[in-house]
Amino acid sequence: MQRSSSLFISLLSTAVVLAGCASVTETATENAMENMLEKQIGGNADVDMDDNGIHVETEEGTFTTGSKLPEDWPEDAPVYPGATVVYSATQAAIEGGGGVSAMLTTSDSADEVTAYYKTQLATDGWTMQLAGSEAGAHFVSATKGNRSVGISIAGNDDGMTSITIGVGANQ
């Protein structure tokens, strides 16, 4: 899992840096990302970019990003009604694990969002493990079968509330 987390961070960092290079062609950006990742992970990497996001495949698994929910988003993992998807990712590890995540925003308050998730997770059959708040941020976690969901909720200075959701296999 540690190597997968490192790969995830490397992919995000590389994607952000190279996606910002507007003068670089898509193929050149893909090749540059592949080279950087291969040096970091010591193996082969295949990067494909299009208008929907970035897809990376390595010997350890796959990683996909986008600004809509992943196609494999679990039906029983609630998404806050009316929220806008800012970022989403799927990480599929060959040795198990992996999961999906998304960052959403809404103009509703963090308290409203937290109340929704506490109720909706129970309605969808999840068992609450932890719910609380600290320094203005709220967090909720639950399990269902061999899966876990973790949600963090925080208000922003611009009056919006950010919601970060991760769903994956229990480790």
Short mmCIF file of C-alpha atoms in Angstrom, two decimals:
data_model
loop_
_atom_site.label_atom_id
_atom_site.label_comp_id
_atom_site.label_asym_id
_atom_site.label_seq_id
_atom_site.Cartn_x
_atom_site.Cartn_y
_atom_site.Cartn_z
CA MET A 1 0.00 0.00 0.00
CA GLN A 2 2.87 2.41 0.74
CA ARG A 3 4.23 2.01 -2.80
CA SER A 4 0.74 2.59 -4.26
CA SER A 5 0.36 5.77 -2.18
CA SER A 6 3.75 7.00 -3.38
CA LEU A 7 2.78 6.24 -6.97
CA PHE A 8 -0.50 8.15 -6.50
CA ILE A 9 1.35 11.22 -5.19
CA SER A 10 3.92 11.01 -7.97
CA LEU A 11 1.19 10.78 -10.59
CA LEU A 12 -0.69 13.77 -9.23
CA SER A 13 2.42 15.91 -8.93
CA THR A 14 3.60 15.02 -12.41
CA ALA A 15 0.15 15.55 -13.93
CA VAL A 16 -0.27 18.98 -12.36
CA VAL A 17 3.16 20.19 -13.46
CA LEU A 18 2.92 18.92 -17.01
CA ALA A 19 -0.74 19.75 -17.58
CA GLY A 20 0.17 23.36 -16.87
CA CYS A 21 2.60 23.45 -19.78
CA ALA A 22 0.25 24.79 -22.45
CA SER A 23 2.98 24.99 -25.09
CA VAL A 24 3.75 21.27 -24.85
CA THR A 25 1.78 18.96 -27.13
CA GLU A 26 -0.37 16.19 -25.69
CA THR A 27 1.92 13.43 -26.99
CA ALA A 28 5.02 15.19 -25.69
CA THR A 29 3.35 15.63 -22.30
CA GLU A 30 2.37 11.95 -22.21
CA ASN A 31 5.95 10.94 -23.08
CA ALA A 32 7.42 13.27 -20.46
CA MET A 33 5.05 11.89 -17.80
CA GLU A 34 5.93 8.32 -18.78
CA ASN A 35 9.66 9.06 -18.52
CA MET A 36 9.33 10.77 -15.13
CA LEU A 37 7.16 8.00 -13.71
CA GLU A 38 9.38 5.23 -15.02
CA LYS A 39 12.37 6.83 -13.28
CA GLN A 40 10.41 7.19 -10.03
CA ILE A 41 8.90 3.70 -9.93
CA GLY A 42 11.65 1.76 -11.68
CA GLY A 43 9.27 0.14 -14.16
CA ASN A 44 7.15 0.75 -17.25
CA ALA A 45 4.40 3.37 -17.34
CA ASP A 46 1.85 4.10 -20.07
CA VAL A 47 0.15 7.52 -19.94
CA ASP A 48 -2.88 8.51 -22.04
CA MET A 49 -4.44 11.98 -21.86
CA ASP A 50 -7.68 13.25 -23.37
CA ASP A 51 -10.41 15.80 -22.63
CA ASN A 52 -11.83 13.51 -19.92
CA GLY A 53 -8.63 13.22 -17.87
CA ILE A 54 -5.44 11.21 -17.53
CA HIS A 55 -5.07 7.40 -17.49
CA VAL A 56 -1.84 5.77 -16.27
CA GLU A 57 -1.02 2.08 -16.31
CA THR A 58 1.98 0.50 -14.56
CA GLU A 59 2.93 -3.00 -13.42
CA GLU A 60 1.34 -2.14 -10.05
CA GLY A 61 -2.03 -1.13 -11.42
CA THR A 62 -3.90 1.73 -13.02
CA PHE A 63 -4.75 5.29 -12.10
CA THR A 64 -7.35 7.49 -13.80
CA THR A 65 -8.35 11.09 -13.11
CA GLY A 66 -11.19 13.25 -14.33
CA SER A 67 -13.74 15.95 -13.48
CA LYS A 68 -16.73 13.62 -13.37
CA LEU A 69 -17.36 10.63 -11.14
CA PRO A 70 -15.48 7.50 -12.20
CA GLU A 71 -17.54 4.97 -14.16
CA ASP A 72 -16.88 2.43 -11.40
CA TRP A 73 -18.19 4.69 -8.60
CA PRO A 74 -20.08 2.41 -6.17
CA GLU A 75 -23.85 2.93 -6.31
CA ASP A 76 -24.05 2.71 -2.52
CA ALA A 77 -21.45 5.44 -1.93
CA PRO A 78 -23.55 8.61 -1.67
CA VAL A 79 -22.64 11.76 -3.55
CA TYR A 80 -23.97 14.97 -2.05
CA PRO A 81 -27.02 16.13 -4.09
CA GLY A 82 -26.28 19.09 -6.35
CA ALA A 83 -22.55 19.07 -5.59
CA THR A 84 -20.07 19.79 -8.37
CA VAL A 85 -17.31 17.27 -9.08
CA VAL A 86 -13.99 19.12 -9.03
CA TYR A 87 -11.73 16.09 -9.25
CA SER A 88 -12.09 12.32 -9.24
CA ALA A 89 -9.74 9.38 -9.46
CA THR A 90 -9.72 5.63 -9.71
CA GLN A 91 -6.74 3.69 -8.48
CA ALA A 92 -6.74 -0.03 -9.23
CA ALA A 93 -3.87 -1.99 -7.73
CA ILE A 94 -3.02 -5.35 -9.23
CA GLU A 95 -2.35 -6.84 -5.78
CA GLY A 96 -5.76 -5.78 -4.44
CA GLY A 97 -6.68 -2.58 -2.74
CA GLY A 98 -7.27 0.38 -4.94
CA GLY A 99 -10.43 2.41 -4.86
CA VAL A 100 -12.16 5.56 -6.01
CA SER A 101 -12.09 9.10 -4.73
CA ALA A 102 -13.70 12.40 -5.54
CA MET A 103 -13.55 16.01 -4.45
CA LEU A 104 -16.84 17.90 -4.63
CA THR A 105 -18.01 21.40 -3.79
CA THR A 106 -21.37 22.78 -2.70
CA SER A 107 -22.70 26.06 -1.39
CA ASP A 108 -24.42 24.21 1.50
CA SER A 109 -22.82 24.46 4.94
CA ALA A 110 -20.39 21.87 6.27
CA ASP A 111 -22.91 21.06 9.02
CA GLU A 112 -25.65 20.33 6.43
CA VAL A 113 -23.31 18.13 4.39
CA THR A 114 -22.14 16.22 7.47
CA ALA A 115 -25.73 15.59 8.60
CA TYR A 116 -26.58 14.30 5.12
CA TYR A 117 -23.70 11.81 5.09
CA LYS A 118 -24.43 10.52 8.59
CA THR A 119 -28.02 9.79 7.58
CA GLN A 120 -27.42 8.62 4.00
CA LEU A 121 -24.59 6.22 4.84
CA ALA A 122 -26.82 4.45 7.37
CA THR A 123 -29.68 4.39 4.86
CA ASP A 124 -27.37 2.81 2.27
CA GLY A 125 -26.34 0.04 4.71
CA TRP A 126 -22.97 1.38 5.88
CA THR A 127 -21.93 0.95 9.53
CA MET A 128 -20.69 4.20 11.04
CA GLN A 129 -17.17 3.90 12.46
CA LEU A 130 -16.28 7.47 13.24
CA ALA A 131 -17.83 10.92 12.98
CA GLY A 132 -16.53 14.13 14.42
CA SER A 133 -14.98 17.50 13.81
CA GLU A 134 -11.79 19.30 14.60
CA ALA A 135 -10.61 22.81 13.76
CA GLY A 136 -13.67 23.45 11.58
CA ALA A 137 -13.31 20.29 9.50
CA HIS A 138 -15.75 17.41 9.77
CA PHE A 139 -15.01 13.74 9.10
CA VAL A 140 -17.14 10.63 8.70
CA SER A 141 -16.03 7.05 8.12
CA ALA A 142 -18.02 3.86 7.71
CA THR A 143 -17.64 0.26 6.59
CA LYS A 144 -19.78 -2.10 4.56
CA GLY A 145 -18.66 -5.66 3.97
CA ASN A 146 -15.00 -5.51 3.02
CA ARG A 147 -15.08 -1.83 2.01
CA SER A 148 -14.55 1.46 3.81
CA VAL A 149 -15.60 4.99 3.02
CA GLY A 150 -13.93 8.09 4.41
CA ILE A 151 -15.35 11.58 3.98
CA SER A 152 -13.87 14.92 4.99
CA ILE A 153 -15.92 18.09 4.85
CA ALA A 154 -14.65 21.63 5.28
CA GLY A 155 -15.92 25.12 4.61
CA ASN A 156 -13.77 27.42 2.48
CA ASP A 157 -13.13 31.15 2.72
CA ASP A 158 -15.14 31.64 -0.49
CA GLY A 159 -18.36 30.37 1.13
CA MET A 160 -18.18 26.94 -0.49
CA THR A 161 -17.90 23.59 1.24
CA SER A 162 -15.40 21.01 0.00
CA ILE A 163 -16.22 17.32 0.27
CA THR A 164 -13.53 14.69 -0.21
CA ILE A 165 -14.72 11.09 -0.47
CA GLY A 166 -12.62 7.94 -0.72
CA VAL A 167 -14.02 4.40 -1.09
CA GLY A 168 -11.80 1.34 -1.09
CA ALA A 169 -11.16 -2.14 0.20
CA ASN A 170 -10.49 -2.55 3.91
CA GLN A 171 -6.78 -3.01 4.55
#
